Coordinates of N, CA, C and O in Angstrom, one line a residue:
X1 N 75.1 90.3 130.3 CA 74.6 91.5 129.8 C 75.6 92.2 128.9 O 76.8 92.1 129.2
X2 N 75.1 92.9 127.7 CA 76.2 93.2 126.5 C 76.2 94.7 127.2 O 75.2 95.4 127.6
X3 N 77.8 95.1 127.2 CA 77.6 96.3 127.4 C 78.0 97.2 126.1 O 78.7 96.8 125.1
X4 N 77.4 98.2 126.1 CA 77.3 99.3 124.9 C 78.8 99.3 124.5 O 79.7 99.3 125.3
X5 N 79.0 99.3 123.1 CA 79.8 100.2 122.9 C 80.9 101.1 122.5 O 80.8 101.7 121.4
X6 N 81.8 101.3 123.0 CA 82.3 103.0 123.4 C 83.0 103.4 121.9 O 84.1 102.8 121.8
X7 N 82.7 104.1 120.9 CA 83.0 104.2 119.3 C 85.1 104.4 119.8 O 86.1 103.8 119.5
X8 N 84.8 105.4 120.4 CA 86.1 106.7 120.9 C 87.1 105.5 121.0 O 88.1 105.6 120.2
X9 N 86.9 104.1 122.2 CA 87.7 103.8 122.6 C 88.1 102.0 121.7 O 89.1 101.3 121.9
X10 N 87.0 101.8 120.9 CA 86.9 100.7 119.8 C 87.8 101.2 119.1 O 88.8 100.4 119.0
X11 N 88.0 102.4 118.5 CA 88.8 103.2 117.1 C 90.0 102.8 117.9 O 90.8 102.0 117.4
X12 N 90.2 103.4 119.2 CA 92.1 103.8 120.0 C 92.2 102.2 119.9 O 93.1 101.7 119.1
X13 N 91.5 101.4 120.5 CA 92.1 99.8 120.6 C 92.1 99.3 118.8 O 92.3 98.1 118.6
X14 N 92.0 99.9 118.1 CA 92.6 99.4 116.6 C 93.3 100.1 116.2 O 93.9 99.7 115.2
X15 N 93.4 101.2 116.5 CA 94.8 102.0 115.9 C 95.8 101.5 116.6 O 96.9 101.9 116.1
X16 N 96.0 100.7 117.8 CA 97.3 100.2 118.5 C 97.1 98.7 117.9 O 97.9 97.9 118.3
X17 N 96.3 98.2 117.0 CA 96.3 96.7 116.7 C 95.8 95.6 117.9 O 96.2 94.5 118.1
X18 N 95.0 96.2 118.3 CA 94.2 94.8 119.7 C 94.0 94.3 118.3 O 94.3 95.0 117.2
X19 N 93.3 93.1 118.4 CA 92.7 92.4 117.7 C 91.8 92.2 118.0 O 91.6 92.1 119.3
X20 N 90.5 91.7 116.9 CA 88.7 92.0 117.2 C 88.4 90.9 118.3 O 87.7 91.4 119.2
X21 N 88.6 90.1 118.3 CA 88.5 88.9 119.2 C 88.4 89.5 120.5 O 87.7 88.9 121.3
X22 N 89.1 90.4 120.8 CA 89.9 90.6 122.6 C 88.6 92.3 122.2 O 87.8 92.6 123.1
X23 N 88.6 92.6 121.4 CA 88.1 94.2 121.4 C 86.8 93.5 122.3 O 86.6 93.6 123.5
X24 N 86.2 92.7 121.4 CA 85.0 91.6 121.8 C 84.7 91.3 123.3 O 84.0 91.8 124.2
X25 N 85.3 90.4 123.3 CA 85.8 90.4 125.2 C 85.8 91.3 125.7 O 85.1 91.3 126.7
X26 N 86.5 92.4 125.5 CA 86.3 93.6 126.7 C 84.9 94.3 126.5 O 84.5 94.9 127.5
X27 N 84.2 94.5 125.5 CA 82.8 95.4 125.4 C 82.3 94.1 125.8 O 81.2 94.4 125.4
X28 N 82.1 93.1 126.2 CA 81.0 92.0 126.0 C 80.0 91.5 124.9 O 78.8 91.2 125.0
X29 N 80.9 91.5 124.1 CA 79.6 91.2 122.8 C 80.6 90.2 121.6 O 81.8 90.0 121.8
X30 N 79.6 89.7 120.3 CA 80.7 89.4 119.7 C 81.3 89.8 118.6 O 80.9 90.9 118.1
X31 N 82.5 88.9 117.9 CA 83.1 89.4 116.7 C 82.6 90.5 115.5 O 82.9 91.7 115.2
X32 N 81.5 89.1 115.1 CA 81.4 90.2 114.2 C 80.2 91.8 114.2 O 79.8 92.7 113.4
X33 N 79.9 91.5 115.5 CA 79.3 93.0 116.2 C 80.6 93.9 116.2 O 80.1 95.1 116.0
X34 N 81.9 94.0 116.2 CA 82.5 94.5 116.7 C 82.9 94.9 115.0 O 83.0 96.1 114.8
X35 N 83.2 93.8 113.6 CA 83.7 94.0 112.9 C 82.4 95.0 111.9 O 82.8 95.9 111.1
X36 N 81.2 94.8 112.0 CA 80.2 96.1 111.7 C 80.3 96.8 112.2 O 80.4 97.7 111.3
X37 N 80.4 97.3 113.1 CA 80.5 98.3 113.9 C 81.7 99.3 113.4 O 81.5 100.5 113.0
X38 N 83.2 98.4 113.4 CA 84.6 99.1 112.7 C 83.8 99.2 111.0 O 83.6 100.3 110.7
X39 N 83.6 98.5 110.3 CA 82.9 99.3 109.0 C 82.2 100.3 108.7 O 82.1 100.9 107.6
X40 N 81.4 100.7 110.1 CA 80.8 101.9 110.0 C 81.4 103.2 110.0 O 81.2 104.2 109.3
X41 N 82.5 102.7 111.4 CA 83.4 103.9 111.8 C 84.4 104.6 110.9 O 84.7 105.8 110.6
X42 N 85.0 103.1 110.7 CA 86.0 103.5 109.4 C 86.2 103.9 108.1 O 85.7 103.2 107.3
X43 N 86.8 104.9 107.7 CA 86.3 105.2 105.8 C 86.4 104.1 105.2 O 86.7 103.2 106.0
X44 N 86.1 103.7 103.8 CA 86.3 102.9 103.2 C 88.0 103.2 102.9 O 88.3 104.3 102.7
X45 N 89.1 102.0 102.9 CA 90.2 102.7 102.5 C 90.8 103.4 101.3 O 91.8 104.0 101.1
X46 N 89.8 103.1 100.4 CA 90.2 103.9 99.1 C 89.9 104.9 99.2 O 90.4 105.6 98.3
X47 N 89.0 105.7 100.1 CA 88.2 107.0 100.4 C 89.6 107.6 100.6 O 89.8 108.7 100.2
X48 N 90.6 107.0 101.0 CA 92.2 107.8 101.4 C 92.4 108.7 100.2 O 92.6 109.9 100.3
X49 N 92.4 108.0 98.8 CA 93.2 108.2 97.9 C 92.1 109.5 96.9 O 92.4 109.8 95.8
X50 N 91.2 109.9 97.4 CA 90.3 111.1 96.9 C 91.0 112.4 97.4 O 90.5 113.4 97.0
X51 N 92.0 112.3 98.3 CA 92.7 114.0 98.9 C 93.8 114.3 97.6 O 94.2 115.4 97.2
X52 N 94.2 113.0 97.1 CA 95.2 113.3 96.3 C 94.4 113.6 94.6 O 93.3 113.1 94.2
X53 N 95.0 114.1 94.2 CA 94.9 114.6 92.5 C 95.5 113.7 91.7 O 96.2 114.1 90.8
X54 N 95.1 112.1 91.9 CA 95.6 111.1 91.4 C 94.6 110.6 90.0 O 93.4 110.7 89.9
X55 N 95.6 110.3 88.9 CA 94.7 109.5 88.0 C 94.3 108.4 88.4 O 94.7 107.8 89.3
X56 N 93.1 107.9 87.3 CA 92.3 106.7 87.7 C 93.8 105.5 87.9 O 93.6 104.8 88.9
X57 N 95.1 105.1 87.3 CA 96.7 104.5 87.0 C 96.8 104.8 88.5 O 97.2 104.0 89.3
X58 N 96.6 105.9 88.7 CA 97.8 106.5 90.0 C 97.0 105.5 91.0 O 97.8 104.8 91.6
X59 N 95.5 105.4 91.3 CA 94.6 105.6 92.5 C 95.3 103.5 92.0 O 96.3 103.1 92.5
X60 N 94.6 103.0 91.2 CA 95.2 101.6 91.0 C 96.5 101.1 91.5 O 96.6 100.1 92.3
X61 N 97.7 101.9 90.8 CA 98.8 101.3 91.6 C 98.8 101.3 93.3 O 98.8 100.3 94.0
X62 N 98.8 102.6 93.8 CA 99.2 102.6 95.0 C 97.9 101.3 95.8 O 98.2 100.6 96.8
X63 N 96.6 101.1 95.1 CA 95.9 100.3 95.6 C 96.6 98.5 95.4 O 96.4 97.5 96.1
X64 N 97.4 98.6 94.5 CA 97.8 96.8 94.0 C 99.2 97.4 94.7 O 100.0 96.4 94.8
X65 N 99.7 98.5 95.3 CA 101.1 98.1 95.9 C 100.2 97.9 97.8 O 100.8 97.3 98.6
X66 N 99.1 98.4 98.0 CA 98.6 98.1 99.1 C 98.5 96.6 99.6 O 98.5 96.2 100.7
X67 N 98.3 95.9 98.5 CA 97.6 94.4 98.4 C 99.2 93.6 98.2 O 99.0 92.4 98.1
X68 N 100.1 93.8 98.2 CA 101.7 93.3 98.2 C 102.4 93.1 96.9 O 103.3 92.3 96.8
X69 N 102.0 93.7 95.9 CA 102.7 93.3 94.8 C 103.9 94.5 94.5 O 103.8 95.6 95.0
X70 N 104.8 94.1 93.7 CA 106.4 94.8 93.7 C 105.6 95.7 92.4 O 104.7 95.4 91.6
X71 N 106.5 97.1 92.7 CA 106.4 97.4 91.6 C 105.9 97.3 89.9 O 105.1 97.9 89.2
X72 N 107.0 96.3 89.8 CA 106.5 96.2 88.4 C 105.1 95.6 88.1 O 104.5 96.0 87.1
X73 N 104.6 94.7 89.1 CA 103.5 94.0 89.0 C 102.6 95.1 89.0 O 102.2 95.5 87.9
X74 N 102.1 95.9 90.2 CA 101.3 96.8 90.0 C 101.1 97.9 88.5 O 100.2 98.0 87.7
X75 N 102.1 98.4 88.7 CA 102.4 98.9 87.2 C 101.4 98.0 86.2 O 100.4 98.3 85.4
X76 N 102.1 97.2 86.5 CA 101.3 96.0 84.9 C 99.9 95.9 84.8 O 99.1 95.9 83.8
X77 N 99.9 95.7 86.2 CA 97.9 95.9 86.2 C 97.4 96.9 86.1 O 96.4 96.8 85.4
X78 N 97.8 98.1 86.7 CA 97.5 99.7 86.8 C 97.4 100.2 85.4 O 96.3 100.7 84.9
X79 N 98.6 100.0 84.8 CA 98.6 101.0 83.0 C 98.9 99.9 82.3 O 99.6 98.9 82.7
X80 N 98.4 100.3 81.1 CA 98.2 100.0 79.9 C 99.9 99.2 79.5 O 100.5 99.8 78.6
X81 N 100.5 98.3 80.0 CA 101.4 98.3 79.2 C 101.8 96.8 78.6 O 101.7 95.9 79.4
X82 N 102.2 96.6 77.5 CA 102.8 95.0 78.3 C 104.6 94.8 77.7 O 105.0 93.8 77.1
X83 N 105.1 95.7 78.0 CA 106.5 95.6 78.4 C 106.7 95.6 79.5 O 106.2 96.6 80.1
X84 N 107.6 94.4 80.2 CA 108.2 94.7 81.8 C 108.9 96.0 81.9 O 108.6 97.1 82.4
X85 N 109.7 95.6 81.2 CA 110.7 97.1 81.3 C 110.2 98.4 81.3 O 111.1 99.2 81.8
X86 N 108.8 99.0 80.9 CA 108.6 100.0 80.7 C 107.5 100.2 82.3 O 107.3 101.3 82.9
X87 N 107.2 99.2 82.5 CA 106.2 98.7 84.0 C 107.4 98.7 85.1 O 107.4 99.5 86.1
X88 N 108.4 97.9 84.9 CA 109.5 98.8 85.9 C 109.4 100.1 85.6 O 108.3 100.4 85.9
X89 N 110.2 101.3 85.0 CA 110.4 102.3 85.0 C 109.1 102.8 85.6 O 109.1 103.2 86.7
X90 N 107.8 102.6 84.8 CA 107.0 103.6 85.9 C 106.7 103.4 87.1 O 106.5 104.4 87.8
X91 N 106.6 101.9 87.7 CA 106.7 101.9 88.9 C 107.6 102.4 89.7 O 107.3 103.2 90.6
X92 N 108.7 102.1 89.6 CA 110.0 102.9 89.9 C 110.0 104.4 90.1 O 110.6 105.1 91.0
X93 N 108.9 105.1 88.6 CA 109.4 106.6 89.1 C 107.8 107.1 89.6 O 107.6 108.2 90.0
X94 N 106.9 106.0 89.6 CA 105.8 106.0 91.0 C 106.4 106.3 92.3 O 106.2 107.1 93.2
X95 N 107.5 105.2 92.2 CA 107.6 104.9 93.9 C 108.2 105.9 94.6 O 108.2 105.9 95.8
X96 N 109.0 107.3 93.6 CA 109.6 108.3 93.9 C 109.1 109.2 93.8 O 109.8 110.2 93.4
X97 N 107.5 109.5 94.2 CA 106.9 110.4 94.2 C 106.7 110.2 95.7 O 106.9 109.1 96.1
X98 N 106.4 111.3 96.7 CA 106.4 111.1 97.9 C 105.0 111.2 98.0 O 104.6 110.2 98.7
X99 N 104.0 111.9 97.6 CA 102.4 111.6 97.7 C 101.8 110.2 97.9 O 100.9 109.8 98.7
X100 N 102.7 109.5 96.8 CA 102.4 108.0 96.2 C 102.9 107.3 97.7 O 101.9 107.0 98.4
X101 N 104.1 107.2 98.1 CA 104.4 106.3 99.6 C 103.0 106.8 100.6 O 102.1 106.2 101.1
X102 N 103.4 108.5 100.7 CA 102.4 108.3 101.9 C 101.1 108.0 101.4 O 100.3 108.1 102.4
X103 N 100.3 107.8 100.3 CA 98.9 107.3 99.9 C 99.0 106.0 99.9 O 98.0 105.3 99.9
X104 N 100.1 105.4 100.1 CA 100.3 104.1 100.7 C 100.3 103.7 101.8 O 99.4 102.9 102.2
X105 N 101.3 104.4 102.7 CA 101.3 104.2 104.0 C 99.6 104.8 104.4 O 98.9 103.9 104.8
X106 N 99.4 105.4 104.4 CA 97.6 106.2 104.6 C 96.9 104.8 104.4 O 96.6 104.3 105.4
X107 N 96.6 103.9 103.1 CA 95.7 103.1 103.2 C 96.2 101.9 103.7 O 95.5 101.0 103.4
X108 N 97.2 101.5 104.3 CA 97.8 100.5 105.2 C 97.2 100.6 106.3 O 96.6 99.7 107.0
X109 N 97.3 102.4 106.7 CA 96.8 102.1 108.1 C 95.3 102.1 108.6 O 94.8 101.6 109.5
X110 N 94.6 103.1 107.1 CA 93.2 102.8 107.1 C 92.8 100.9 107.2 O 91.7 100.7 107.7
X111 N 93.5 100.0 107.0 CA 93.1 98.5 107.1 C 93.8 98.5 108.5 O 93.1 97.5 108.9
X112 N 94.3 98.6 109.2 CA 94.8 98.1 110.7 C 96.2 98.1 110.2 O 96.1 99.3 110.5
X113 N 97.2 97.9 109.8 CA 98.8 97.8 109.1 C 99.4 99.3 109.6 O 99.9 100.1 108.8
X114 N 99.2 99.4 110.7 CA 99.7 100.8 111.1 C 101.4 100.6 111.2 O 101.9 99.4 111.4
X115 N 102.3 101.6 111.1 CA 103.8 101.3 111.9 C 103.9 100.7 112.9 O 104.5 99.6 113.2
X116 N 102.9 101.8 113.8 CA 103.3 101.2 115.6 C 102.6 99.9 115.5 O 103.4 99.1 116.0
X117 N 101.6 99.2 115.1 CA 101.2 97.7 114.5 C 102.3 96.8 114.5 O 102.6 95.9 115.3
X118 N 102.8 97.3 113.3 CA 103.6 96.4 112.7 C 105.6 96.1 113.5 O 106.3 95.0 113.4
X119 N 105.9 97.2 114.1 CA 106.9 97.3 115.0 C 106.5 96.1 116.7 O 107.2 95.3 117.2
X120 N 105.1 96.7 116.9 CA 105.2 95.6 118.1 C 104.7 94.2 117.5 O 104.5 93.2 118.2
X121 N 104.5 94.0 116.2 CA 104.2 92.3 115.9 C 106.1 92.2 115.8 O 106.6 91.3 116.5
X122 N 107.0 93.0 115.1 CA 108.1 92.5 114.9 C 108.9 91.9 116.4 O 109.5 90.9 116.7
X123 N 108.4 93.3 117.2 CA 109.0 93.0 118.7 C 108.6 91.5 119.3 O 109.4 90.9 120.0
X124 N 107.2 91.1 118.8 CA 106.9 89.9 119.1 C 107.8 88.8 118.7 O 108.3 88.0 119.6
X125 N 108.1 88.6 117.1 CA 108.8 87.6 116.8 C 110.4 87.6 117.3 O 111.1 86.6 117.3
X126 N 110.6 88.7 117.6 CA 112.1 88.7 117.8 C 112.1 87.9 119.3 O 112.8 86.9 119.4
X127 N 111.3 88.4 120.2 CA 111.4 88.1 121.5 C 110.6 86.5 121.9 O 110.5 86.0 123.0
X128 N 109.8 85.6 120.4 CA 109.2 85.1 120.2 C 111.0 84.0 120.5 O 112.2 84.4 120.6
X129 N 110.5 82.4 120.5 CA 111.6 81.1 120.6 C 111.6 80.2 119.2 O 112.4 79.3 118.8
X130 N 110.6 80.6 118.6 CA 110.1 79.7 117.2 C 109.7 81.0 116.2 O 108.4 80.9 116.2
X131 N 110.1 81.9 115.4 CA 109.4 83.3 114.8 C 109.0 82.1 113.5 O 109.6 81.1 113.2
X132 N 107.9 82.6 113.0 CA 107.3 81.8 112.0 C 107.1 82.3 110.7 O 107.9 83.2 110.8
X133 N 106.7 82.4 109.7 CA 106.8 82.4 108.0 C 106.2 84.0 108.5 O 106.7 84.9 107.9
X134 N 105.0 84.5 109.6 CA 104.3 85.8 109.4 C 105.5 87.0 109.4 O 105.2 88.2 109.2
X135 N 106.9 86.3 109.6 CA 108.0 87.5 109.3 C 107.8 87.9 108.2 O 107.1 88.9 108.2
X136 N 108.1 87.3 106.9 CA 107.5 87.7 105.7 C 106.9 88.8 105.3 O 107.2 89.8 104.7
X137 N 105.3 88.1 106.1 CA 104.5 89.4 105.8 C 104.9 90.7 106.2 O 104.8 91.5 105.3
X138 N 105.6 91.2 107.7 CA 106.0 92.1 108.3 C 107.0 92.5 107.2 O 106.6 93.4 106.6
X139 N 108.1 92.0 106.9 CA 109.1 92.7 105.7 C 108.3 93.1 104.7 O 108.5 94.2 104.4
X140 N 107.4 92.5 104.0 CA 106.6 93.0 103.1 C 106.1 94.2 103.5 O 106.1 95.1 102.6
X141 N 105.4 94.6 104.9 CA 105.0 95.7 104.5 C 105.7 96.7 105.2 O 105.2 97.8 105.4
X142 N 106.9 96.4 105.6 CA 108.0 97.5 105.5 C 108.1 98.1 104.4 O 108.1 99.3 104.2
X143 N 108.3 97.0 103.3 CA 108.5 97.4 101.9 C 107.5 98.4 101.4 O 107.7 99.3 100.5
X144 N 106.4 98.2 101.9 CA 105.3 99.0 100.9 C 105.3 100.1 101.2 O 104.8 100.9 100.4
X145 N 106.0 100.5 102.4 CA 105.8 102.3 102.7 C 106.9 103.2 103.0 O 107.0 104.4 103.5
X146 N 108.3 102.1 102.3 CA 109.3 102.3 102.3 C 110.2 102.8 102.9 O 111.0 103.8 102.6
X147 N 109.9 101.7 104.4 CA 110.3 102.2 105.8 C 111.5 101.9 105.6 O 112.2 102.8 105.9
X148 N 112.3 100.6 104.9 CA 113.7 100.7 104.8 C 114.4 101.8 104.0 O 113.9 102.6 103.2
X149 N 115.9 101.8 104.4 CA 116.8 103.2 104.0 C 116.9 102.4 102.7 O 116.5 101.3 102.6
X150 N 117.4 103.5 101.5 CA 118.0 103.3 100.6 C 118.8 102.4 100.6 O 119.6 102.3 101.5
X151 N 118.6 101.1 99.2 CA 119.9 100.4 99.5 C 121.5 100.9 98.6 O 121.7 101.2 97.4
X152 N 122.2 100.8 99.4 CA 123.5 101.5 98.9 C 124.9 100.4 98.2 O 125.9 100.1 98.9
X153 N 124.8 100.1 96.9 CA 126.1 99.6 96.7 C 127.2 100.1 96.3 O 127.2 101.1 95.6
X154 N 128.4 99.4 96.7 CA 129.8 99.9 96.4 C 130.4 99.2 95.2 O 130.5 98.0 95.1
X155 N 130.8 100.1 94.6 CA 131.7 99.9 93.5 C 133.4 99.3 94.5 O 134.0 100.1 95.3
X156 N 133.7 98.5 94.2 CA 134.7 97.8 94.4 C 135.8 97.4 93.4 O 135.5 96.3 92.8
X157 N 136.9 98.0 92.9 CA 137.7 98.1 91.4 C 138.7 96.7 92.3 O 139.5 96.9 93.2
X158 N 138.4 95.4 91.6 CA 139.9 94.9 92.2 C 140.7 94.5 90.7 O 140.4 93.8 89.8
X159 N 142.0 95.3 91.0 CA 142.8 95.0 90.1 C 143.5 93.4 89.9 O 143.4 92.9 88.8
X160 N 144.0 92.9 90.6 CA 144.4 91.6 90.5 C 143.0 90.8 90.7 O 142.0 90.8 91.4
X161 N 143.3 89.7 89.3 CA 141.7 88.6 90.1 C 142.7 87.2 90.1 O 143.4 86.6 89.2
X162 N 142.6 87.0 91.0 CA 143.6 85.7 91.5 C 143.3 84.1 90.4 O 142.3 83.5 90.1
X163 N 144.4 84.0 90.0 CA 144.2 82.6 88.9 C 145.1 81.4 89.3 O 144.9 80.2 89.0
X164 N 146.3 81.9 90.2 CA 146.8 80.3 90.5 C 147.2 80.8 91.8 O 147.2 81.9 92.3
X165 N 147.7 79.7 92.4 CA 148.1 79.9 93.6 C 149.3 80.8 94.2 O 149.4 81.1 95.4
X166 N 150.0 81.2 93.3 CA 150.9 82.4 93.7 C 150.0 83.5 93.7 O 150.1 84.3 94.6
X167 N 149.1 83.8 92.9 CA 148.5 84.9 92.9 C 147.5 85.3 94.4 O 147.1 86.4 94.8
X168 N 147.3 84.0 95.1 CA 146.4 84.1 95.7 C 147.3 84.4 97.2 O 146.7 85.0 98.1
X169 N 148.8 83.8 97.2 CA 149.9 84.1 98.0 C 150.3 85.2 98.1 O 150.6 85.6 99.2
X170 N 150.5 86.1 96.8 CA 150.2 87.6 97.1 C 149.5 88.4 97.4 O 149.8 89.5 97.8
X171 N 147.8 87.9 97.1 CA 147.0 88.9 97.6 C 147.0 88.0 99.5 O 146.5 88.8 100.4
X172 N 147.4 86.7 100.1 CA 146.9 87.0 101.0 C 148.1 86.4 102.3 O 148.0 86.1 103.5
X173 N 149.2 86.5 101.6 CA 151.0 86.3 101.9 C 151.0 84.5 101.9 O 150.3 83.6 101.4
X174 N 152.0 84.4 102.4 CA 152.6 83.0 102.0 C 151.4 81.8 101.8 O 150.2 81.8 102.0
X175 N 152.3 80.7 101.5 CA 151.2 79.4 101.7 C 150.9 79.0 103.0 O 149.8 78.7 103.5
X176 N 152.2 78.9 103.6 CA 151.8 78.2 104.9 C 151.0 79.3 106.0 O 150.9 78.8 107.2
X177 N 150.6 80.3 105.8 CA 149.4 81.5 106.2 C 148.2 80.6 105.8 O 147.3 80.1 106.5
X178 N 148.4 80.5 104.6 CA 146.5 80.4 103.5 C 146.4 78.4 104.5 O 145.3 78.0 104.6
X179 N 147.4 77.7 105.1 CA 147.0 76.5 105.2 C 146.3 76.5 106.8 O 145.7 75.6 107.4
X180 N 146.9 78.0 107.0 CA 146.8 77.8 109.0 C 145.0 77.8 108.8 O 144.3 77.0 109.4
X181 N 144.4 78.7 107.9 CA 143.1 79.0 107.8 C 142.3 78.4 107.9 O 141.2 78.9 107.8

């Protein structure tokens, strides 16, 4: 006997990432009853990107950085250009708009790609004996909603650049030190 159902508690088991298979199993019914059902419920994910005051460019990129492509790529498809260099720069000063991340992160999670999602798949592989190529994907879409910190490099001035072996005796003391190594 199929039991009904429940919209309220279909939505909570996909915002935590069950997957449809298991949703299936627990109402009694199958897959793709469960996957019409989530199309009804759910907006379309582009419906995300109508709160913002985006051009038709703007609504594109943040849609082709949804789908995994880096910056410059989306750019390229998004606007009119065909210099890389100028497809970096606007991607780039896209990606530093804060509307633009979270119209990102928004239609990630409208597809199931929520944080809390994607943190307990990570917890998986880590705690996993064999973690498999789906790490990838998971870094990928850290990247898209630009859950990592800034990356920070250091300028490093070295005055001496070592050319023979005395040089290298002074930056790291005698020879018979550099042989113990």
């Amino acid at each position: 006997m199929v039991k009904k159902i429940d919209n309220e508690k279909m939505l909570q088991m996909f915002k935590e990432g069950i997957p449809q298979k298991d949703m299936a199993l627990h109402f009694g019914c199958s897959c793709p009853a469960i996957c019409k059902k989530l199309k009804r419920l759910l907006p379309a994910p582009e419906s995300v990107l109508d709160k913002y005051n985006f051009t038709e460019q703007q609504k594109q990129f943040v849609i082709e950085k949804a789908k995994g492509k880096n910056n410059t790529q989306a750019a390229l498809t998004s606007y009119e250009t065909g210099s890389m260099q100028a497809a970096k720069v606007i991607g780039s000063n896209l990606m530093q708009k804060p509307e633009i991340q979270q119209s990102i992160a928004e239609l990630m999670d409208g597809c199931g790609l929520t944080r809390q999602y994607r943190i307990r798949r990570l917890k998986q592989h880590v705690d996993s004996a064999l973690p498999d190529i789906s790490l990838k994907g998971l870094d990928m879409s850290f990247k898209l909603d630009n859950s990592y910190p800034p990356q920070r490099f250091f300028n490093l001035n070295v005055d001496i650049v070592p050319t023979s072996p005395v040089d290298l005796r002074v930056l790291f003391g005698s020879k018979e030190k550099m042989d113990e190594t």
